[in-house]
C-alpha cells in the first residue's frame, strides 16, 4: 500500500463494488497523481467500467475508501463531477440533437452560460476535427465521429481529470491515432487522464503508469516499461506451425529460453536473445512455417500474469 | 446566473422540443377542433333534441371541459412513457446528464417541470378551441387550463414511476389500452359517472381523471363550490406528489448502480 500525498487526485483503498453476489471490483488499491496518464488494462469483465463509474461519482462504492480531489463521492458527488470529464464506454449522445447542440446543452449542465457553451463547442469541434459536421444530426455520424464527439463533450467543462472508458474500441487505425494524438495534447496541457483499454498498444502509447486488472483484482502495477521488464523478457520469438503440427519443444530450448508459451495458433519463446533462440530452433531441426523476433509487449505481461490472452 | 440543475433538464427538453413544436401544437389544436365540431354538430344535437342536454347543460358545454381533462391525461401518459424510457435505456441521456453535476433529484424535478409546461401548452390550445365554440364563462373558464394541466400531471408522475421499472416498452401499450382508453371513454368526460354500475363508479372516483373532469367542468360551467373544488384538487395533488416520490425512488435505484 502506497502513502497518498496532497497532489493525488484519486486515492482508492480496498475499493470494492458488488452487484448482488457478483464481485465486480474486489478490494483494489491505487493512486492517481495530478498530471499523469493512468490506465486500467484488462480483459472483458475485469471490472474496469465498474471502477470508472465509481470514480465518476455515479456508482456508489460498496466498500473501501475512495476520494477524488480529496472528496468523498458519496458526499460531494456534484462537486466532484463539476471538475470531471467523462467519456463512457457506450456513447450516450443525444440522437435527437445536432452535433453542436449536443455540446452546447451539455455545457448548460455545468451551469456555463449559453454564450460560453457555444464558444467552447466551436473550439472543441475544431479540436476533434468535427467542424464540418456541426449541423448534422448525431445519428448520421460514423462510429469514430461519435466517439470523437463524446470526447469533445467530456472536455466542455475544461476538466482537471478526464475519465476515458475504452476511448478507441471499435475505431479504425486512422481514427484511433487521431484520438491518441488529441489525448496526448491534453496531457501536455496538464489534464490528468484515467483510461481503460484492452489494447496493449494503447496502454503503451498513452499511459505513464497502469494497473493490469483481471477478475476484479489488480494483478500488477507499474509503467509499461517496468511491467515488461519485470514480467517478460527483452525479446520474444514467435513461431507458427501448420495446424495440428505443433512439435514437441520440451527442454530443447532450455539454454536460450526463459519460458515457452504454447498457444492455439503459435508458440512464444521468451528470451533475452531472439537470434540465439532462432539458431537453437534450427539446430534442433524444428521447421516452423514462419518465425519472427519481436520485443516484448504488455500482451506478454498479461499472458504471464494470468495465463490468458488479453483479447480472446 | 447559476440555475438549479433541474432547470437545465427543462432546457434540454425544450431544445429537443424546438424541432417538433410546430407539428405538436397543430395536433393539440386541430384534434379538439375536429372533435368538438363533430360532437357538437352530430352527437350533441341528438342528445339535446332528445333530452335537452346533460344535467340541464347543452351537451357540447358538458363534454368540452371533460374532454379537455381527458386529453391532458392522454398526452401526459404517452409523454411519461416512451421519451422517458428512451432517456433511461435507449439513448441513455440520463447517464450522460448524471456524469455532470446534475443528480437524479434534478432529473425528476426537471422532467416534472417539463411535463407541466407540456400540459399547459396542450390544455391552453384546447381552451382556445373551446372558447371559439363559445363554451364557458370568461374569465372563470381560464381556470380550466391549470385544472386540466394538473389532471395531466396526476397521470404523468405515476406513469413515470412505472416507466422507471421497465426493461422494454411492452407494458406501455397495455397501460394505454387497459387504463387510459377506458378512462377516456368511461371516466366522466362523455357522460356522468353516475350512469356507470356502482363498482365502476368507485373505480372511476379512485382515479385522478374523474376528479380532474369534475374540476374542469365545474370551473368552465361556473357551477362548482370551493369546498368541492378543493377536494378534487387535493386528490390531484396527492397523485402528483405520490407519483413524484415513487418515480424518484425508482429512478434512484435504476440509475445509480
Ligand atoms: N449494473 C450491473 N449489474 C450487475 N452486474 C454488473 C453491472 N455492471 C457490471 N456488472 C458485472 O460486473 C463485472 C465487471 O464488469 P465491468 O463492466 O466493470 O467490466 P469491464 O472490465 O469494464 O469489461 P469490458 O471490457 O467488457 O467493458 C461483470 O461480471 C459484469 O457482468
Ligand atoms: Mg467496460
XYZ file of C-alpha atoms and ligand atoms in Angstrom:
601
model
C 0.000 0.000 0.000
C 1.415 3.368 -1.009
C 1.012 6.527 1.030
C -1.041 9.259 -0.511
C 0.090 12.837 -0.928
C -1.964 16.019 -1.396
C -1.202 16.094 -5.119
C -3.058 12.802 -5.590
C -6.310 13.292 -7.480
C -7.646 9.817 -6.860
C -6.952 7.576 -3.892
C -8.580 4.143 -3.658
C -8.019 1.741 -0.756
C -9.735 -1.617 -0.642
C -12.178 -0.284 -3.232
C -14.965 -2.818 -3.736
C -18.058 -2.999 -5.912
C -20.620 -5.757 -5.638
C -23.766 -6.298 -7.691
C -25.745 -8.684 -5.530
C -23.498 -11.716 -5.148
C -21.245 -10.743 -8.011
C -17.993 -9.062 -7.014
C -17.122 -6.700 -9.857
C -14.248 -4.948 -8.077
C -12.537 -6.798 -5.264
C -10.696 -4.548 -2.841
C -8.303 -2.759 -5.149
C -5.745 -0.108 -4.172
C -4.424 2.566 -6.492
C -3.451 6.214 -6.521
C -3.507 8.653 -9.424
C -1.348 11.766 -9.174
C -2.128 15.068 -10.846
C -0.865 15.348 -14.417
C -0.288 11.675 -15.066
C -1.912 9.334 -17.527
C -3.088 6.278 -15.667
C -4.513 3.148 -17.253
C -6.575 0.109 -16.382
C -5.623 -2.704 -18.729
C -7.718 -5.825 -18.595
C -9.986 -8.234 -20.462
C -13.799 -8.193 -20.661
C -15.467 -8.293 -17.292
C -12.309 -7.450 -15.335
C -14.104 -4.631 -13.511
C -12.716 -1.632 -15.402
C -16.034 0.061 -16.101
C -17.289 -0.603 -12.582
C -14.180 1.125 -11.240
C -14.541 4.056 -13.624
C -18.180 4.562 -12.698
C -17.268 4.728 -9.018
C -14.556 7.286 -9.781
C -17.100 9.191 -11.865
C -19.291 9.585 -8.815
C -22.304 7.856 -10.369
C -21.946 4.393 -8.868
C -21.961 4.050 -5.072
C -18.916 2.385 -3.525
C -19.825 -0.923 -1.850
C -16.828 -0.985 0.495
C -13.418 0.570 0.918
C -12.277 4.144 0.608
C -12.343 6.318 -2.474
C -11.515 10.002 -2.684
C -11.425 12.174 -5.788
C -9.837 15.640 -5.448
C -9.701 14.720 -1.763
C -13.506 14.493 -1.628
C -15.829 11.588 -0.890
C -18.109 10.935 -3.899
C -20.951 9.847 -1.602
C -20.967 13.309 -0.007
C -19.742 15.628 -2.723
C -20.782 13.925 -5.950
C -21.928 17.048 -7.776
C -18.844 18.984 -6.709
C -16.552 16.226 -7.978
C -18.441 15.772 -11.231
C -18.182 19.511 -11.934
C -14.411 19.012 -12.365
C -14.533 15.690 -14.221
C -14.773 14.918 -17.897
C -16.362 11.553 -18.630
C -16.164 9.503 -21.805
C -18.303 6.439 -21.086
C -17.742 3.079 -22.732
C -21.026 3.295 -24.654
C -21.767 6.643 -26.305
C -24.648 8.456 -24.641
C -25.094 11.187 -27.226
C -28.448 12.822 -27.777
C -29.557 11.460 -31.126
C -32.388 13.985 -31.373
C -29.971 16.921 -31.403
C -27.281 18.120 -33.765
C -23.572 17.659 -33.131
C -23.159 21.238 -31.945
C -26.339 21.253 -29.862
C -25.083 18.176 -28.025
C -22.102 20.163 -26.794
C -23.976 23.383 -26.042
C -26.681 21.708 -23.990
C -24.042 19.693 -22.146
C -22.306 22.931 -21.180
C -25.570 24.001 -19.558
C -25.477 21.033 -17.182
C -22.268 22.560 -15.829
C -24.085 25.856 -15.493
C -21.938 27.520 -18.158
C -23.650 30.469 -19.891
C -25.083 29.757 -23.347
C -22.552 32.089 -24.986
C -19.627 30.333 -23.289
C -21.073 26.946 -24.265
C -21.292 27.989 -27.909
C -17.722 29.278 -27.862
C -16.321 26.125 -26.293
C -18.428 23.930 -28.565
C -16.896 25.544 -31.647
C -13.374 25.251 -30.254
C -13.850 21.603 -29.371
C -15.410 20.751 -32.721
C -12.305 22.203 -34.304
C -10.020 20.323 -31.892
C -11.699 16.978 -32.591
C -11.964 17.662 -36.349
C -15.753 17.655 -36.425
C -16.353 21.225 -37.526
C -17.850 20.311 -40.892
C -20.409 18.112 -39.160
C -21.611 20.726 -36.636
C -25.118 20.970 -38.014
C -25.630 17.281 -38.702
C -27.790 15.025 -36.604
C -25.664 12.795 -34.390
C -27.369 9.739 -35.850
C -25.711 10.415 -39.196
C -22.163 10.310 -37.821
C -19.842 7.325 -38.174
C -18.856 5.399 -35.050
C -15.463 7.108 -34.943
C -17.019 10.550 -35.230
C -19.470 9.785 -32.444
C -16.560 8.739 -30.271
C -14.722 11.973 -31.021
C -17.871 13.933 -30.229
C -18.206 12.103 -26.920
C -14.626 13.053 -26.094
C -15.307 16.667 -27.097
C -18.355 16.627 -24.857
C -16.270 15.333 -21.949
C -13.989 18.366 -22.352
C -16.713 21.035 -22.369
C -16.213 21.912 -18.694
C -12.410 22.038 -19.065
C -11.992 19.183 -16.591
C -8.995 18.654 -14.359
C -9.456 14.919 -14.677
C -10.645 13.116 -17.799
C -12.055 9.584 -17.455
C -11.994 7.580 -20.677
C -13.593 4.134 -20.742
C -12.200 2.369 -23.807
C -11.789 5.547 -25.822
C -10.866 3.848 -29.094
C -12.636 0.496 -29.094
C -14.191 -0.057 -32.493
C -12.273 2.705 -34.259
C -10.208 2.221 -37.396
C -6.434 2.828 -37.084
C -6.631 6.348 -38.509
C -9.389 7.462 -36.131
C -7.557 5.835 -33.274
C -4.363 7.730 -33.985
C -6.279 10.995 -34.090
C -7.745 10.256 -30.657
C -4.354 9.264 -29.289
C -2.844 12.462 -30.617
C -5.551 14.595 -29.016
C -5.268 12.809 -25.697
C -1.538 13.301 -25.791
C -2.015 17.037 -26.324
C -4.443 17.207 -23.413
C -1.930 15.502 -21.229
C 0.697 18.047 -22.228
C -1.700 20.773 -21.139
C -1.743 19.206 -17.690
C -5.034 17.310 -17.854
C -4.898 14.127 -15.804
C -6.058 11.124 -17.832
C -7.501 7.915 -16.486
C -8.372 5.402 -19.133
C -9.324 1.782 -19.548
C -8.410 -0.306 -22.502
C -7.874 -3.832 -23.617
C -5.410 -2.762 -26.236
C -1.855 -3.127 -25.087
C -0.590 -0.729 -27.739
C -2.975 1.928 -26.471
C -1.792 1.402 -22.921
C 1.839 1.603 -24.051
C 1.248 4.729 -26.115
C -0.735 6.709 -23.599
C -0.098 5.559 -20.058
C 2.670 6.730 -17.758
C 1.529 4.120 -15.313
C -1.023 1.381 -15.388
C -2.525 -1.478 -13.491
C -3.274 -4.829 -15.039
C -6.742 -5.844 -13.930
C -8.071 -9.358 -14.026
C -11.074 -10.930 -12.358
C -11.914 -7.883 -10.263
C -8.391 -7.552 -8.876
C -5.180 -5.774 -9.712
C -2.573 -8.252 -10.889
C 0.337 -5.827 -11.281
C 1.162 -2.153 -11.344
C 3.870 -0.024 -12.928
C 4.919 1.875 -16.027
C 4.618 -0.108 -19.274
C 8.408 -0.420 -19.382
C 8.652 -1.600 -15.772
C 5.941 -4.175 -16.238
C 7.594 -5.567 -19.333
C 10.972 -5.700 -17.616
C 9.511 -7.343 -14.551
C 7.196 -9.884 -16.125
C 8.648 -10.586 -19.549
C 11.924 -10.981 -21.384
C 13.572 -8.490 -23.668
C 12.637 -10.359 -26.822
C 10.079 -12.860 -27.963
C 10.413 -15.374 -30.754
C 7.043 -16.141 -32.297
C 6.779 -19.406 -34.168
C 3.874 -20.552 -36.300
C 3.398 -24.126 -37.342
C 0.978 -25.755 -39.728
C -2.263 -26.592 -37.909
C -2.007 -29.783 -35.805
C 1.747 -29.972 -36.345
C 2.978 -28.320 -33.168
C 6.331 -30.002 -32.466
C 7.410 -31.177 -29.062
C 9.741 -28.494 -27.777
C 10.175 -29.880 -24.303
C 13.567 -28.977 -22.972
C 15.040 -28.295 -26.381
C 15.190 -24.543 -25.813
C 16.278 -24.697 -22.197
C 19.532 -22.896 -22.832
C 18.128 -19.988 -24.802
C 14.576 -19.530 -23.486
C 13.375 -18.402 -20.087
C 9.871 -19.559 -20.811
C 7.862 -21.090 -23.636
C 4.134 -20.487 -24.106
C 2.243 -22.777 -26.423
C -0.897 -21.053 -27.721
C -3.536 -22.420 -30.044
C -2.104 -20.713 -33.106
C 1.546 -20.137 -32.240
C 4.404 -20.753 -29.860
C 6.024 -17.906 -27.954
C 9.634 -18.294 -26.879
C 10.618 -15.774 -24.215
C 14.294 -14.992 -24.427
C 16.861 -12.267 -23.936
C 18.405 -13.076 -27.305
C 15.989 -13.778 -30.158
C 18.634 -14.615 -32.704
C 20.193 -17.214 -30.409
C 16.760 -18.763 -30.000
C 16.304 -18.924 -33.783
C 19.687 -20.647 -34.059
C 18.689 -23.163 -31.411
C 15.445 -23.936 -33.265
C 17.395 -24.606 -36.440
C 19.931 -26.732 -34.594
C 17.141 -28.970 -33.318
C 15.782 -29.343 -36.823
C 12.496 -27.647 -35.966
C 10.956 -26.127 -39.073
C 8.206 -23.601 -38.300
C 6.016 -22.191 -41.058
C 7.145 -18.744 -40.014
C 9.212 -17.176 -37.266
C 9.528 -13.637 -36.031
C 11.603 -11.970 -33.353
C 9.906 -9.011 -31.658
C 10.215 -7.036 -28.476
C 8.026 -7.903 -25.501
C 4.731 -6.079 -25.073
C 2.107 -5.733 -22.383
C 0.271 -8.584 -24.049
C 3.117 -10.831 -22.922
C 2.918 -9.364 -19.446
C -0.764 -10.159 -19.322
C -0.222 -13.684 -20.576
C 2.407 -14.229 -17.922
C 0.259 -12.810 -15.130
C -2.988 -14.551 -15.972
C -2.144 -17.415 -18.282
C -4.649 -15.953 -20.743
C -4.577 -13.579 -23.665
C -5.937 -10.087 -23.363
C -8.293 -10.228 -26.311
C -9.649 -13.722 -26.872
C -26.699 33.388 -13.118
C -26.493 29.939 -11.650
C -29.657 27.972 -12.218
C -30.670 24.853 -10.315
C -29.716 21.776 -12.294
C -33.355 20.754 -12.689
C -33.888 23.773 -14.924
C -31.073 22.624 -17.202
C -33.004 19.393 -17.686
C -36.009 21.512 -18.707
C -33.770 23.394 -21.121
C -32.636 20.136 -22.666
C -36.214 19.072 -23.276
C -37.071 22.487 -24.654
C -34.188 22.299 -27.142
C -35.415 18.885 -28.300
C -38.997 20.190 -28.463
C -37.958 23.201 -30.539
C -37.694 20.869 -33.517
C -41.137 19.413 -33.031
C -43.280 22.200 -31.661
C -44.974 23.292 -34.864
C -46.411 19.903 -35.633
C -47.075 19.294 -31.996
C -49.141 22.426 -31.497
C -51.088 21.792 -34.694
C -52.121 18.441 -33.279
C -53.000 19.978 -29.908
C -55.187 22.491 -31.710
C -56.846 20.547 -34.500
C -57.689 17.428 -32.538
C -60.076 19.250 -30.168
C -61.329 21.373 -33.070
C -62.441 18.355 -35.092
C -63.649 16.539 -32.017
C -65.834 19.371 -30.768
C -67.114 20.121 -34.260
C -68.164 16.510 -34.791
C -69.606 16.146 -31.322
C -71.353 19.489 -31.316
C -72.946 19.207 -34.742
C -73.625 15.492 -34.723
C -73.931 13.807 -31.366
C -74.629 16.968 -29.388
C -77.691 17.967 -31.376
C -79.075 14.432 -30.997
C -78.598 14.483 -27.224
C -80.001 17.971 -26.897
C -83.079 17.164 -29.027
C -83.951 14.029 -27.060
C -83.183 15.165 -23.523
C -82.269 18.833 -23.535
C -78.577 18.145 -22.812
C -76.958 16.590 -19.731
C -77.894 17.838 -16.257
C -79.581 20.780 -17.929
C -76.439 21.796 -19.848
C -76.131 21.644 -23.658
C -74.144 18.527 -24.487
C -71.178 20.321 -26.037
C -70.769 22.514 -22.953
C -70.908 19.405 -20.837
C -68.475 17.470 -22.995
C -65.764 20.029 -23.822
C -64.251 20.651 -20.349
C -64.309 16.935 -19.563
C -62.603 16.164 -22.841
C -60.006 18.810 -22.032
C -59.016 16.958 -18.847
C -59.080 13.602 -20.666
C -56.872 14.950 -23.469
C -54.342 16.143 -20.889
C -54.362 12.670 -19.354
C -53.736 11.031 -22.700
C -50.841 13.295 -23.649
C -49.301 13.024 -20.188
C -49.382 9.227 -20.208
C -47.635 8.922 -23.565
C -45.046 11.591 -22.694
C -44.181 9.803 -19.455
C -43.607 6.525 -21.278
C -41.566 6.425 -24.487
C -39.462 9.606 -24.125
C -38.604 8.745 -20.526
C -37.675 5.144 -21.264
C -35.609 6.405 -24.175
C -33.648 8.638 -21.845
C -33.239 5.836 -19.306
C -32.110 2.983 -21.538
C -32.161 3.555 -25.305
C -30.273 6.796 -25.860
C -29.222 6.854 -22.202
C -29.469 10.620 -21.975
C -29.841 10.349 -18.205
C -26.487 8.581 -17.927
C -24.946 11.488 -19.819
C -26.635 14.024 -17.547
C -25.660 12.169 -14.388
C -21.977 12.384 -15.326
C -22.311 16.142 -14.762
C -23.365 17.987 -11.584
C -26.966 17.002 -12.443
C -28.291 14.463 -9.897
C -31.232 12.049 -10.050
C -33.272 14.509 -7.999
C -32.718 17.157 -10.677
C -33.801 14.735 -13.408
C -37.048 14.008 -11.626
C -37.927 17.612 -10.838
C -36.794 18.760 -14.275
C -38.958 16.201 -16.051
C -41.967 17.031 -13.904
C -41.491 20.738 -14.580
C -41.321 19.947 -18.280
C -44.485 17.821 -18.081
C -46.142 20.881 -16.557
C -45.015 23.033 -19.470
C -46.292 20.469 -21.973
C -49.609 20.146 -20.161
C -50.126 23.892 -20.184
C -49.434 24.002 -23.931
C -51.884 21.188 -24.667
C -54.632 22.450 -22.401
C -54.230 26.080 -23.468
C -54.705 25.019 -27.099
C -57.791 23.089 -26.061
C -59.086 26.095 -24.138
C -58.698 28.323 -27.205
C -60.753 25.903 -29.287
C -63.362 25.589 -26.561
C -63.643 29.324 -26.285
C -64.020 29.593 -30.068
C -67.064 27.367 -29.646
C -68.343 29.897 -27.094
C -68.218 27.346 -24.299
C -67.650 28.535 -20.731
C -67.851 31.776 -18.819
C -64.908 34.115 -19.155
C -62.718 34.649 -17.284
C -63.504 31.755 -14.892
C -63.138 29.197 -17.669
C -59.429 30.076 -17.852
C -59.062 28.144 -14.606
C -59.702 25.036 -16.660
C -56.135 25.341 -18.018
C -54.406 24.731 -14.678
C -57.121 22.264 -13.663
C -56.607 20.140 -16.788
C -52.831 20.557 -16.584
C -52.884 19.209 -13.029
C -55.013 16.305 -14.235
C -52.315 15.520 -16.781
C -49.601 15.752 -14.137
C -51.546 13.415 -11.863
C -51.035 10.792 -14.578
C -47.564 11.855 -15.674
C -45.767 11.245 -12.377
C -47.224 7.784 -11.599
C -46.676 6.692 -15.215
C -43.105 7.948 -14.997
C -42.635 5.787 -11.903
C -43.990 2.821 -13.878
C -41.625 3.613 -16.748
C -38.682 3.624 -14.326
C -39.315 -0.099 -13.747
C -39.491 -1.087 -17.445
C -36.831 -3.022 -19.364
C -38.723 -2.639 -22.665
C -41.804 -0.865 -23.974
C -44.128 -3.892 -23.951
C -46.062 -2.676 -20.928
C -46.907 0.699 -22.417
C -49.435 -0.435 -24.983
C -51.211 -2.400 -22.258
C -51.449 0.637 -19.979
C -52.774 2.739 -22.823
C -55.276 0.089 -23.890
C -56.473 -1.091 -20.496
C -56.169 2.026 -18.340
C -56.002 5.222 -20.346
C -58.502 4.457 -23.107
C -61.209 3.055 -20.801
C -60.777 6.082 -18.538
C -61.007 8.369 -21.527
C -64.271 6.817 -22.601
C -65.845 5.970 -19.244
C -64.159 8.311 -16.766
C -66.747 11.079 -16.826
C -65.810 13.053 -19.919
C -68.608 11.788 -22.213
C -71.370 11.027 -19.719
C -71.901 11.298 -15.957
C -70.106 8.686 -13.878
C -73.411 8.085 -12.067
C -74.549 6.209 -15.185
C -71.949 3.502 -14.529
C -72.562 0.390 -12.396
C -71.758 1.125 -8.767
C -68.473 -0.774 -8.682
C -67.196 1.086 -11.703
C -68.261 4.351 -10.132
C -65.960 3.605 -7.207
C -63.162 2.677 -9.557
C -63.659 5.874 -11.530
C -63.583 8.094 -8.445
C -60.389 6.384 -7.283
C -58.577 7.689 -10.374
C -57.440 11.264 -10.886
C -59.409 11.602 -14.111
C -62.878 11.724 -12.534
C -61.706 14.488 -10.219
C -59.945 16.385 -12.977
C -63.025 16.185 -15.185
C -65.303 17.353 -12.361
C -62.968 20.233 -11.558
C -62.608 21.353 -15.178
C -66.301 21.119 -15.826
C -67.073 22.914 -12.591
C -64.885 25.906 -13.388
C -65.945 26.112 -17.038
C -69.653 25.939 -16.239
C -69.049 28.056 -13.121
C -71.182 25.763 -11.008
C -68.716 24.294 -8.507
C -68.401 25.259 -4.856
C -64.977 25.996 -3.315
C -65.224 23.013 -0.957
C -65.871 20.544 -3.744
C -63.173 22.125 -5.914
C -60.657 21.873 -3.075
C -61.450 18.195 -2.621
C -60.836 17.405 -6.309
C -57.695 19.494 -6.240
C -56.447 17.615 -3.199
C -56.843 14.270 -4.948
C -54.895 15.522 -7.950
C -52.103 16.917 -5.782
C -51.841 13.679 -3.801
C -51.478 11.697 -7.034
C -48.869 14.098 -8.357
C -46.775 14.021 -5.190
C -47.084 10.283 -4.632
C -46.096 9.631 -8.255
C -43.180 12.016 -7.954
C -41.872 10.389 -4.780
C -42.196 6.930 -6.282
C -40.540 7.977 -9.549
C -37.693 9.492 -7.588
C -37.084 6.346 -5.544
C -37.333 4.039 -8.545
C -35.088 6.170 -10.740
C -32.503 6.407 -7.985
C -32.500 2.636 -7.752
C -32.353 2.234 -11.507
C -29.757 4.844 -12.399
C -27.219 4.820 -9.565
C -25.940 1.255 -9.585
N -25.126 -2.880 -13.412
C -24.633 -4.121 -13.229
N -25.395 -5.080 -12.662
C -24.914 -6.318 -12.463
N -23.685 -6.707 -12.810
C -22.866 -5.818 -13.385
C -23.307 -4.474 -13.640
N -22.285 -3.813 -14.234
C -21.274 -4.698 -14.329
N -21.611 -5.889 -13.841
C -20.748 -7.087 -13.782
O -19.532 -6.733 -13.169
C -18.445 -7.394 -13.787
C -17.429 -6.368 -14.215
O -17.991 -5.621 -15.268
P -17.302 -4.328 -15.876
O -18.271 -3.731 -16.822
O -16.798 -3.477 -14.793
O -16.085 -4.974 -16.653
P -15.104 -4.316 -17.729
O -13.725 -4.598 -17.263
O -15.469 -2.914 -17.957
O -15.391 -5.194 -19.021
P -15.420 -4.770 -20.576
O -14.016 -4.791 -21.073
O -16.229 -5.847 -21.204
O -16.075 -3.431 -20.671
C -19.035 -8.203 -14.929
O -19.169 -9.528 -14.489
C -20.366 -7.572 -15.157
O -21.292 -8.516 -15.640
Mg -16.067 -1.866 -19.552
